[in-house]
Amino acid sequence: MNKRFRAWMCLLLCIILLTGCTADSVVLPSVTLPPVSAGPEAPIGDAGLQQEMIIPLYLPSQNRQSLLTFYETLTISRDQHPAEAILRALLSHGGNSRVQPLGGMVTLSLAGANPVEISGGVCTVNLSASALQLTSQDLYTATLAITATLCELPDVNHVNLLVAGTPVAMDVGGNLPLGSLTPQLGQELPVLWEQLSARRTPVGELPASTPLTATATLYFPLADGSGIVAEPRRISFPGQHPQQLVIACWRRSPTARTCLTAQQICPISPR
Amino acid sequence: MRKLLPLLLCCLLLTGCTRDPLAPMATTNASTALPAPAVDGLPVEENHATLWFRFGEEPFLATESREISTARTESYAHTLLQALLSGPSAASTELGGLFPPGTRVISVHQSGRLMFVTLSKHIMNRFADEPDNWRNQADWAIEVPLRRELAMQSIAATLTENCAVDQVIILVEQTDTATDSLRLRQSYYTLDGSAALADPLQRNESLLLSPARTAEVILQCWQESDWARLYRYVAQRDPVTGTARPDESAFVQQMMACPHLLQAQALGGNVSEDGRTAVFTVDGAWLVEGAEVPFTGMVLRLTRENGVWGAGLSQLIGREALQ
């Protein structure tokens, strides 16, 4: 019993001694799990939808000779087209030593629930009736500034202007349409105004006998009836009488477009 | 009595004696001016002078360098001002004069570092092309006072450039009016009838198209997309490529194809020894898809043509690759 006990004790001591054996290796710290990275925070309201963009705004210079570019950092919602926010920033710009406010002494604003619509590269802007306080030249200048600003957006190539939902004319008789505008950068504003004024019907002559060439936006219905699509066209009108303008527009056929083939668009034929 | 009578006769005879026949005495006519001194044949002094004229329709002055011949009978400053009032030479097609027709220099007097210049009353006249209702027209409301400011600054810049003066006081000829001072009034600039005296003229570098100011203006036009104005600062011939300046519409098209220059600052401005080129380093940022893309170290080289600094087209086109 005593021998057996001793043998067991020896065996136990050997085992204990053996457990103390180790190779000549450096004990390395065990690999730990990486720290937990913070996941995306849950959005608070719609704040996560906001993004900051630097936008070029075009405003008339102090001497109203040209349009100058100024840059504004705007907070724009990602789920909305930036055109309306840009336009509101443009209309509310107070001017500075280099540029004048867009409407001068007249405060311009947007009208209606959807004052800015974009279709087929054509942006239609609906200004409130306060724009009618402007002279024709100042309204034209404001329209050029709006056009230059909005056409900085990649999906806007032309701009149509409405005032209180109605197209505006550039003459007293209401015959000369403003048409669809494209940016006229690098040109002096008085020169552009003179070019537009030259299209007016001369005193003593009839609008019907004053030809006009202008860019107009035509709307063609889709072949499947799912909607209409805008297409700006350069049109020569035989005269400036409203009937002549409408008939000349009706006689146009749609052209092939990048996103819609000609077969998808059916023209409206004049009755 | 008999002795005194011959003596009296002798005295009377002696007073009537003369060598030459009597002639009417020459008198000066007070109504005619004294004859001008004969200047023909007098030695003249040739000086190389720098005159400041308006650069096109820009609100700045640019230089024209020429030889000025000064007769010994008048001061150098007087001759300078006469040349300034006469306008730029025919070779400087981009420069224009700033003074109403008939304006003359009446006198020039230097006192220490101060120069007194008296101009004829024509300086107060309006230019022929200024409309009556200029205050109601946005462009003229800026242009009319600007012309007067540039006119006075051209005097100050020319005199401070070529003479040892720091300030210039303008006096205006007064005829048929009673006045307490000949000094130019503040109303010359404001055109509001103000009787306050104008301050002495000092050199205003913000109105002078030095290389640094030209670089600032070019970068400002570029940032503001003011292509028509930027075109005026494009050199007629690009010294780097050797090509002529394109027409304005082609230039505008090329500039519109470039991204927006969001901000820029010109540093340095070393002028070459021959004074024909100046080199700047520009730091700034482009606007690319609504975001700011900074750049550093863009070299802007200006060239001097007929005294006017400008940038070759190659300095403006294709620079967006530098990011």
Short mmCIF file of N, CA and C in Angstrom, two decimals, chain A residues 99-170:
data_model
loop_
_atom_site.label_atom_id
_atom_site.label_comp_id
_atom_site.label_asym_id
_atom_site.label_seq_id
_atom_site.Cartn_x
_atom_site.Cartn_y
_atom_site.Cartn_z
N VAL A 99 -22.95 91.95 -58.52
CA VAL A 99 -24.17 91.57 -59.24
C VAL A 99 -25.39 92.18 -58.58
N GLN A 100 -26.45 92.27 -59.36
CA GLN A 100 -27.72 92.77 -58.87
C GLN A 100 -28.64 91.60 -58.56
N PRO A 101 -29.64 91.80 -57.69
CA PRO A 101 -30.67 90.77 -57.53
C PRO A 101 -31.37 90.54 -58.87
N LEU A 102 -31.90 89.36 -59.02
CA LEU A 102 -32.45 88.99 -60.32
C LEU A 102 -33.58 89.93 -60.75
N GLY A 103 -34.44 90.28 -59.82
CA GLY A 103 -35.57 91.14 -60.18
C GLY A 103 -35.35 92.60 -59.88
N GLY A 104 -34.14 92.97 -59.49
CA GLY A 104 -33.91 94.36 -59.11
C GLY A 104 -34.71 94.70 -57.87
N MET A 105 -35.57 95.70 -57.97
CA MET A 105 -36.39 96.10 -56.83
C MET A 105 -37.61 95.20 -56.67
N VAL A 106 -37.88 94.36 -57.64
CA VAL A 106 -39.06 93.49 -57.59
C VAL A 106 -38.64 92.13 -57.03
N THR A 107 -39.40 91.65 -56.07
CA THR A 107 -39.11 90.35 -55.49
C THR A 107 -39.78 89.27 -56.33
N LEU A 108 -38.96 88.41 -56.89
CA LEU A 108 -39.50 87.33 -57.73
C LEU A 108 -39.67 86.07 -56.89
N SER A 109 -40.67 85.30 -57.23
CA SER A 109 -40.91 84.04 -56.51
C SER A 109 -41.54 83.05 -57.46
N LEU A 110 -41.63 81.81 -57.01
CA LEU A 110 -42.23 80.76 -57.82
C LEU A 110 -43.72 80.66 -57.53
N ALA A 111 -44.44 80.14 -58.49
CA ALA A 111 -45.90 80.06 -58.34
C ALA A 111 -46.35 78.62 -58.40
N GLY A 112 -47.42 78.34 -57.69
CA GLY A 112 -48.05 77.03 -57.79
C GLY A 112 -47.35 75.95 -56.99
N ALA A 113 -47.96 74.76 -57.02
CA ALA A 113 -47.43 73.64 -56.24
C ALA A 113 -46.22 73.00 -56.93
N ASN A 114 -46.23 73.01 -58.24
CA ASN A 114 -45.10 72.43 -58.99
C ASN A 114 -44.54 73.49 -59.93
N PRO A 115 -43.77 74.41 -59.38
CA PRO A 115 -43.33 75.53 -60.22
C PRO A 115 -42.23 75.16 -61.20
N VAL A 116 -41.60 74.02 -61.01
CA VAL A 116 -40.51 73.62 -61.91
C VAL A 116 -40.79 72.20 -62.39
N GLU A 117 -40.86 72.05 -63.67
CA GLU A 117 -41.08 70.72 -64.26
C GLU A 117 -40.03 70.49 -65.33
N ILE A 118 -39.53 69.28 -65.37
CA ILE A 118 -38.50 68.94 -66.35
C ILE A 118 -38.99 67.75 -67.16
N SER A 119 -38.95 67.90 -68.47
CA SER A 119 -39.37 66.82 -69.36
C SER A 119 -38.55 66.90 -70.63
N GLY A 120 -37.90 65.83 -70.95
CA GLY A 120 -37.17 65.77 -72.22
C GLY A 120 -36.11 66.85 -72.35
N GLY A 121 -35.48 67.21 -71.27
CA GLY A 121 -34.43 68.23 -71.32
C GLY A 121 -34.97 69.64 -71.30
N VAL A 122 -36.29 69.78 -71.22
CA VAL A 122 -36.91 71.11 -71.19
C VAL A 122 -37.42 71.36 -69.78
N CYS A 123 -36.97 72.43 -69.19
CA CYS A 123 -37.41 72.80 -67.84
C CYS A 123 -38.40 73.95 -67.97
N THR A 124 -39.58 73.74 -67.45
CA THR A 124 -40.61 74.78 -67.47
C THR A 124 -40.71 75.40 -66.09
N VAL A 125 -40.50 76.71 -66.04
CA VAL A 125 -40.48 77.45 -64.78
C VAL A 125 -41.71 78.33 -64.72
N ASN A 126 -42.40 78.28 -63.59
CA ASN A 126 -43.61 79.08 -63.42
C ASN A 126 -43.35 80.13 -62.34
N LEU A 127 -43.18 81.38 -62.76
CA LEU A 127 -42.97 82.47 -61.80
C LEU A 127 -44.30 83.04 -61.36
N SER A 128 -44.28 83.66 -60.18
CA SER A 128 -45.50 84.29 -59.68
C SER A 128 -45.77 85.58 -60.45
N ALA A 129 -46.96 86.14 -60.22
CA ALA A 129 -47.39 87.32 -60.99
C ALA A 129 -46.55 88.55 -60.71
N SER A 130 -45.73 88.52 -59.64
CA SER A 130 -44.89 89.69 -59.37
C SER A 130 -43.91 89.95 -60.50
N ALA A 131 -43.62 88.94 -61.30
CA ALA A 131 -42.70 89.13 -62.43
C ALA A 131 -43.26 90.09 -63.47
N LEU A 132 -44.58 90.26 -63.45
CA LEU A 132 -45.18 91.16 -64.43
C LEU A 132 -44.88 92.63 -64.12
N GLN A 133 -44.35 92.89 -62.92
CA GLN A 133 -43.97 94.27 -62.60
C GLN A 133 -42.68 94.68 -63.32
N LEU A 134 -41.95 93.71 -63.80
CA LEU A 134 -40.69 94.00 -64.49
C LEU A 134 -40.97 94.53 -65.89
N THR A 135 -40.05 95.33 -66.39
CA THR A 135 -40.14 95.71 -67.79
C THR A 135 -39.80 94.49 -68.65
N SER A 136 -40.14 94.58 -69.91
CA SER A 136 -39.85 93.45 -70.80
C SER A 136 -38.36 93.14 -70.83
N GLN A 137 -37.54 94.18 -70.83
CA GLN A 137 -36.09 93.95 -70.89
C GLN A 137 -35.59 93.29 -69.61
N ASP A 138 -36.10 93.76 -68.46
CA ASP A 138 -35.65 93.16 -67.19
C ASP A 138 -36.16 91.72 -67.06
N LEU A 139 -37.38 91.47 -67.55
CA LEU A 139 -37.89 90.11 -67.50
C LEU A 139 -37.06 89.20 -68.40
N TYR A 140 -36.66 89.73 -69.55
CA TYR A 140 -35.83 88.93 -70.45
C TYR A 140 -34.47 88.64 -69.81
N THR A 141 -33.92 89.64 -69.16
CA THR A 141 -32.64 89.44 -68.45
C THR A 141 -32.78 88.38 -67.37
N ALA A 142 -33.87 88.46 -66.62
CA ALA A 142 -34.10 87.46 -65.56
C ALA A 142 -34.25 86.06 -66.17
N THR A 143 -34.91 86.00 -67.31
CA THR A 143 -35.10 84.70 -67.96
C THR A 143 -33.77 84.13 -68.44
N LEU A 144 -32.91 84.99 -68.96
CA LEU A 144 -31.60 84.52 -69.40
C LEU A 144 -30.78 84.00 -68.21
N ALA A 145 -30.89 84.69 -67.08
CA ALA A 145 -30.16 84.23 -65.89
C ALA A 145 -30.70 82.89 -65.40
N ILE A 146 -32.01 82.75 -65.40
CA ILE A 146 -32.63 81.48 -64.99
C ILE A 146 -32.19 80.36 -65.94
N THR A 147 -32.20 80.67 -67.22
CA THR A 147 -31.81 79.66 -68.21
C THR A 147 -30.36 79.23 -68.04
N ALA A 148 -29.48 80.20 -67.88
CA ALA A 148 -28.07 79.86 -67.73
C ALA A 148 -27.84 79.03 -66.47
N THR A 149 -28.55 79.36 -65.41
CA THR A 149 -28.37 78.62 -64.15
C THR A 149 -28.92 77.20 -64.26
N LEU A 150 -30.13 77.06 -64.77
CA LEU A 150 -30.73 75.72 -64.82
C LEU A 150 -30.03 74.82 -65.85
N CYS A 151 -29.51 75.40 -66.91
CA CYS A 151 -28.86 74.58 -67.93
C CYS A 151 -27.48 74.09 -67.47
N GLU A 152 -27.05 74.47 -66.29
CA GLU A 152 -25.86 73.85 -65.70
C GLU A 152 -26.17 72.42 -65.26
N LEU A 153 -27.45 72.12 -65.05
CA LEU A 153 -27.83 70.76 -64.67
C LEU A 153 -27.71 69.86 -65.89
N PRO A 154 -27.27 68.64 -65.68
CA PRO A 154 -27.00 67.78 -66.84
C PRO A 154 -28.24 67.42 -67.65
N ASP A 155 -29.41 67.45 -67.02
CA ASP A 155 -30.61 67.02 -67.75
C ASP A 155 -31.48 68.19 -68.19
N VAL A 156 -30.94 69.38 -68.21
CA VAL A 156 -31.70 70.55 -68.68
C VAL A 156 -30.94 71.20 -69.82
N ASN A 157 -31.61 71.33 -70.95
CA ASN A 157 -30.99 71.98 -72.12
C ASN A 157 -31.74 73.23 -72.55
N HIS A 158 -33.04 73.26 -72.28
CA HIS A 158 -33.86 74.41 -72.66
C HIS A 158 -34.72 74.81 -71.46
N VAL A 159 -35.15 76.07 -71.47
CA VAL A 159 -36.01 76.56 -70.39
C VAL A 159 -37.19 77.29 -71.01
N ASN A 160 -38.37 76.95 -70.50
CA ASN A 160 -39.59 77.69 -70.85
C ASN A 160 -40.01 78.50 -69.64
N LEU A 161 -40.44 79.70 -69.86
CA LEU A 161 -40.84 80.54 -68.74
C LEU A 161 -42.33 80.85 -68.82
N LEU A 162 -42.99 80.64 -67.69
CA LEU A 162 -44.39 81.04 -67.53
C LEU A 162 -44.46 82.03 -66.39
N VAL A 163 -45.40 82.94 -66.49
CA VAL A 163 -45.68 83.85 -65.38
C VAL A 163 -47.13 83.63 -64.99
N ALA A 164 -47.34 83.19 -63.77
CA ALA A 164 -48.68 82.85 -63.28
C ALA A 164 -49.33 81.84 -64.22
N GLY A 165 -48.55 80.90 -64.70
CA GLY A 165 -49.07 79.83 -65.53
C GLY A 165 -49.30 80.19 -66.97
N THR A 166 -48.89 81.37 -67.38
CA THR A 166 -49.18 81.83 -68.74
C THR A 166 -47.87 82.21 -69.43
N PRO A 167 -47.72 81.86 -70.68
CA PRO A 167 -46.52 82.32 -71.41
C PRO A 167 -46.50 83.84 -71.52
N VAL A 168 -45.32 84.39 -71.56
CA VAL A 168 -45.20 85.85 -71.63
C VAL A 168 -44.77 86.25 -73.03
N ALA A 169 -45.21 87.44 -73.42
CA ALA A 169 -44.81 88.00 -74.71
C ALA A 169 -43.82 89.11 -74.48
N MET A 170 -43.03 89.37 -75.49
CA MET A 170 -41.97 90.37 -75.37
C MET A 170 -42.31 91.66 -76.11
#
